[in-house]
Each structure stands twice: as C-alpha cells, then as structure tokens.
PDB file of C-alpha atoms in Angstrom:
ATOM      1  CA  UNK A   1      22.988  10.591 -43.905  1.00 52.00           C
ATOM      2  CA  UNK A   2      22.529   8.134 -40.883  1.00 55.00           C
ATOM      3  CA  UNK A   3      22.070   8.916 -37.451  1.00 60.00           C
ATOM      4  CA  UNK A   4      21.744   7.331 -34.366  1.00 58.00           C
ATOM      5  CA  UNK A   5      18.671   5.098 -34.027  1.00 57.00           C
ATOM      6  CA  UNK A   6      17.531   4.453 -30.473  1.00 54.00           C
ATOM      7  CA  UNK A   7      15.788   1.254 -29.766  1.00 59.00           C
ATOM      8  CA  UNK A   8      11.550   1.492 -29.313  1.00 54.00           C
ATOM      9  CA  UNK A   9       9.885   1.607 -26.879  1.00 56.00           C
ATOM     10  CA  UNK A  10      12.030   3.693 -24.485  1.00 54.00           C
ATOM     11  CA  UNK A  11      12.222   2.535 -21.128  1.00 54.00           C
ATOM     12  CA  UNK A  12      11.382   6.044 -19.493  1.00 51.00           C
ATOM     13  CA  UNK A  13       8.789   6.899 -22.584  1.00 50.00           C
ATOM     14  CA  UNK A  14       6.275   4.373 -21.696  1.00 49.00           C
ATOM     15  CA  UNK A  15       7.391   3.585 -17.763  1.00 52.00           C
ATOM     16  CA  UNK A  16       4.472   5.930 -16.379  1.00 51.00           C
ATOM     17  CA  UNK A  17       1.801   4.483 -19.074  1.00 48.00           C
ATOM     18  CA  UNK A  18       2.944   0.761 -18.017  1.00 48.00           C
ATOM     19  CA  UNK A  19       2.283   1.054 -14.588  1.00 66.00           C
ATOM     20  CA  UNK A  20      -1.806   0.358 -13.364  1.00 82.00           C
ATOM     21  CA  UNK A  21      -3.713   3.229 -12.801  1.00 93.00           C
ATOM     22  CA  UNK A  22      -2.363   4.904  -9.090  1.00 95.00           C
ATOM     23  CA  UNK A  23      -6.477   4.596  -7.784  1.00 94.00           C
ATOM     24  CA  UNK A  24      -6.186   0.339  -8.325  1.00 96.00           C
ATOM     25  CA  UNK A  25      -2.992   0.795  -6.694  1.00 96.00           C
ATOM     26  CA  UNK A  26      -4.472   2.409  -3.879  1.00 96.00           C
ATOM     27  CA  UNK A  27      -7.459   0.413  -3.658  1.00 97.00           C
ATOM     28  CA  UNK A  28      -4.807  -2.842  -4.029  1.00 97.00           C
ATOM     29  CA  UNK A  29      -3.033  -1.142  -0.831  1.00 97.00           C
ATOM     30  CA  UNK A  30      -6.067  -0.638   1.322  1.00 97.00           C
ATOM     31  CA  UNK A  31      -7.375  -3.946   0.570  1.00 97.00           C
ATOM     32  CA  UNK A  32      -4.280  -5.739   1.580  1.00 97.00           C
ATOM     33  CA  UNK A  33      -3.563  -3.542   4.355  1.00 97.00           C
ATOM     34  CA  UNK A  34      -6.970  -4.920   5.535  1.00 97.00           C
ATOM     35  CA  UNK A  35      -6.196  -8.587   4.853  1.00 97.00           C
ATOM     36  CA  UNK A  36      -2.832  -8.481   6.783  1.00 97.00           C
ATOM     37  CA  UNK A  37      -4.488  -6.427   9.441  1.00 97.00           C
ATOM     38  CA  UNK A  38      -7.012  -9.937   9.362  1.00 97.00           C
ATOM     39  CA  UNK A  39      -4.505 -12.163   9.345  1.00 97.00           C
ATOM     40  CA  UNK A  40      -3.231 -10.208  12.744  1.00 97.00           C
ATOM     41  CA  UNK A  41      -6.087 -10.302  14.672  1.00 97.00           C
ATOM     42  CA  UNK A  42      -6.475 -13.941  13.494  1.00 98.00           C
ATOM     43  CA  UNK A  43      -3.408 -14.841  15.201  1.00 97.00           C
ATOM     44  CA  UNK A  44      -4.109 -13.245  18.218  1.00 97.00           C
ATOM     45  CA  UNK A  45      -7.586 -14.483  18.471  1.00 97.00           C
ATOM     46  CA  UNK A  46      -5.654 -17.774  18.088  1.00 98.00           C
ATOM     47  CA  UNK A  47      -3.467 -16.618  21.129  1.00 98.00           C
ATOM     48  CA  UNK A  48      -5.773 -15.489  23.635  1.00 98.00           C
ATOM     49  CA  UNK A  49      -7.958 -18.507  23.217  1.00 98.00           C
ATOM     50  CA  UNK A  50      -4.943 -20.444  23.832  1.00 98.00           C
ATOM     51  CA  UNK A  51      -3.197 -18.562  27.005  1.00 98.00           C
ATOM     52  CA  UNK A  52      -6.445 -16.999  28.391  1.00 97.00           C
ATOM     53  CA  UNK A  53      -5.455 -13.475  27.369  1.00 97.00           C
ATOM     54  CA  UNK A  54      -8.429 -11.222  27.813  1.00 98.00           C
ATOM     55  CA  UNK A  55     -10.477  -9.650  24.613  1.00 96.00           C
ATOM     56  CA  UNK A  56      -9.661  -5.793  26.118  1.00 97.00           C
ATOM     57  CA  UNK A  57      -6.211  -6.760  25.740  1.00 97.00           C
ATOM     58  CA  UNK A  58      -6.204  -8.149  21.883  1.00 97.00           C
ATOM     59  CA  UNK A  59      -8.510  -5.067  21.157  1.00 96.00           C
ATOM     60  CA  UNK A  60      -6.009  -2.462  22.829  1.00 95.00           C
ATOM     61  CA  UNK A  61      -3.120  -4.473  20.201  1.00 96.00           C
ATOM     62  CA  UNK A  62      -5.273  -3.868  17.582  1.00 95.00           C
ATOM     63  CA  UNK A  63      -5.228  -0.339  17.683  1.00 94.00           C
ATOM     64  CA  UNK A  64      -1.378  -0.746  18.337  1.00 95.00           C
ATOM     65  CA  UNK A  65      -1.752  -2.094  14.917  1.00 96.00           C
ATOM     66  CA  UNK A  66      -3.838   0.172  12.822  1.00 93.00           C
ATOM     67  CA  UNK A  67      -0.996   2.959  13.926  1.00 94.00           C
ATOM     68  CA  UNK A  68       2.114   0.080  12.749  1.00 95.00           C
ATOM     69  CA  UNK A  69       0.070  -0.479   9.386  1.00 96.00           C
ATOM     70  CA  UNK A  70      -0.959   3.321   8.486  1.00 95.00           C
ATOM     71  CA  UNK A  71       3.457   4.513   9.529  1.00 96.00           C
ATOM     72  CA  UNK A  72       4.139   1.383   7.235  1.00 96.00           C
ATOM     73  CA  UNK A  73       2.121   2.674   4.297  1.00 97.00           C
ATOM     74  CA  UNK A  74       2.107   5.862   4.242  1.00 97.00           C
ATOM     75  CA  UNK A  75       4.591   7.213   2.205  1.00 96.00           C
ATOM     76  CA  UNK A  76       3.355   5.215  -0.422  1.00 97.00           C
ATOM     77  CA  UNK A  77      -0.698   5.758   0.389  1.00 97.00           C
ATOM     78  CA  UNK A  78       0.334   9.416   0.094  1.00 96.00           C
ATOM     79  CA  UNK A  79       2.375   9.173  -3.070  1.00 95.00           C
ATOM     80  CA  UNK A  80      -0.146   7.473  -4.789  1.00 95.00           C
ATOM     81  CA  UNK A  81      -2.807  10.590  -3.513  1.00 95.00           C
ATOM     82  CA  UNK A  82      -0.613  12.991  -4.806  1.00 94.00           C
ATOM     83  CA  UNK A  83      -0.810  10.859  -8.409  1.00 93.00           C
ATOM     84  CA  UNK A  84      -4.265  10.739  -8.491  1.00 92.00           C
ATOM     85  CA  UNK A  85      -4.678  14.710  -7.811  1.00 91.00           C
ATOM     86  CA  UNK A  86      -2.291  14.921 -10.313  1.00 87.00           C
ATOM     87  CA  UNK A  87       1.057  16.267  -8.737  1.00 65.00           C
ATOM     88  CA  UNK A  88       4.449  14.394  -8.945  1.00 58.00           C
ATOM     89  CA  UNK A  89       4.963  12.217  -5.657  1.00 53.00           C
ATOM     90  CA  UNK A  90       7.712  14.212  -2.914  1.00 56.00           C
TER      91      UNK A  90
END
C-alpha cells in the first residue's frame, strides 16, 4: 500500500537549523549598527567642516542618533535576546 510521500527536506523542518546562530546575528547587528552610526557622524563631520557648524552641535545629533538607531533595532535586538535565552521571540 502507497501513501503520500512528502518531498525532503521540509521547508519548516530545517528553517530554524538553516538560519546562523541568533548570537552572530546579534553580534552582525551591533556591528553594523556601529558602522552606519560611523558612516553618520562621517557625514556630519563632513558638514560642519563645510558650513562652520559647531562640534557641540554634531555631538548633541549624535545622541539624537544613538536613540533613532536603538527604536530602529530593537524589536529585532530583542527577538534575537529572547532566542539566545531560549524563549520563542513575541
């Protein structure tokens, strides 16, 4: 007697064993949160030296910009925390 034969590998067997492990993926996060947050002040250094604009002022966008980055990230910084403690991401 024959019965249905489902194709190997299931997609939803393997799909949490495919992905990298969630602490690279966190560590891959930070690092290029850090390299765009670079590339920022970059600019702006690039700015001020070109229109004057004073150092207190670039520093005072630059924390504007380490509150943009961590809203932007942080559902999935905190998903992938919850992975590595083990618990299923909310």
């Amino acid at each position: 007697m024959m019965g249905t034969q489902l194709s190997l590998p299931a997609g939803w067997a393997f799909q949490r064993q495919s992905r990298r492990d969630p602490r690279e993926r966190l560590e891959a996060l930070r690092r290029d949160t850090a390299e765009a947050k670079a590339q920022v002040r970059e600019a702006l250094d690039q700015l001020a030296a070109r229109h004057s604009i004073a150092a207190k002022d670039i520093e005072y966008a630059m924390a504007g910009l380490d509150d943009v980055l961590g809203d932007a990230i942080y559902s999935v910084e905190r998903d992938l925390e919850r992975e590595i403690e083990g618990e299923e991401p909310v």
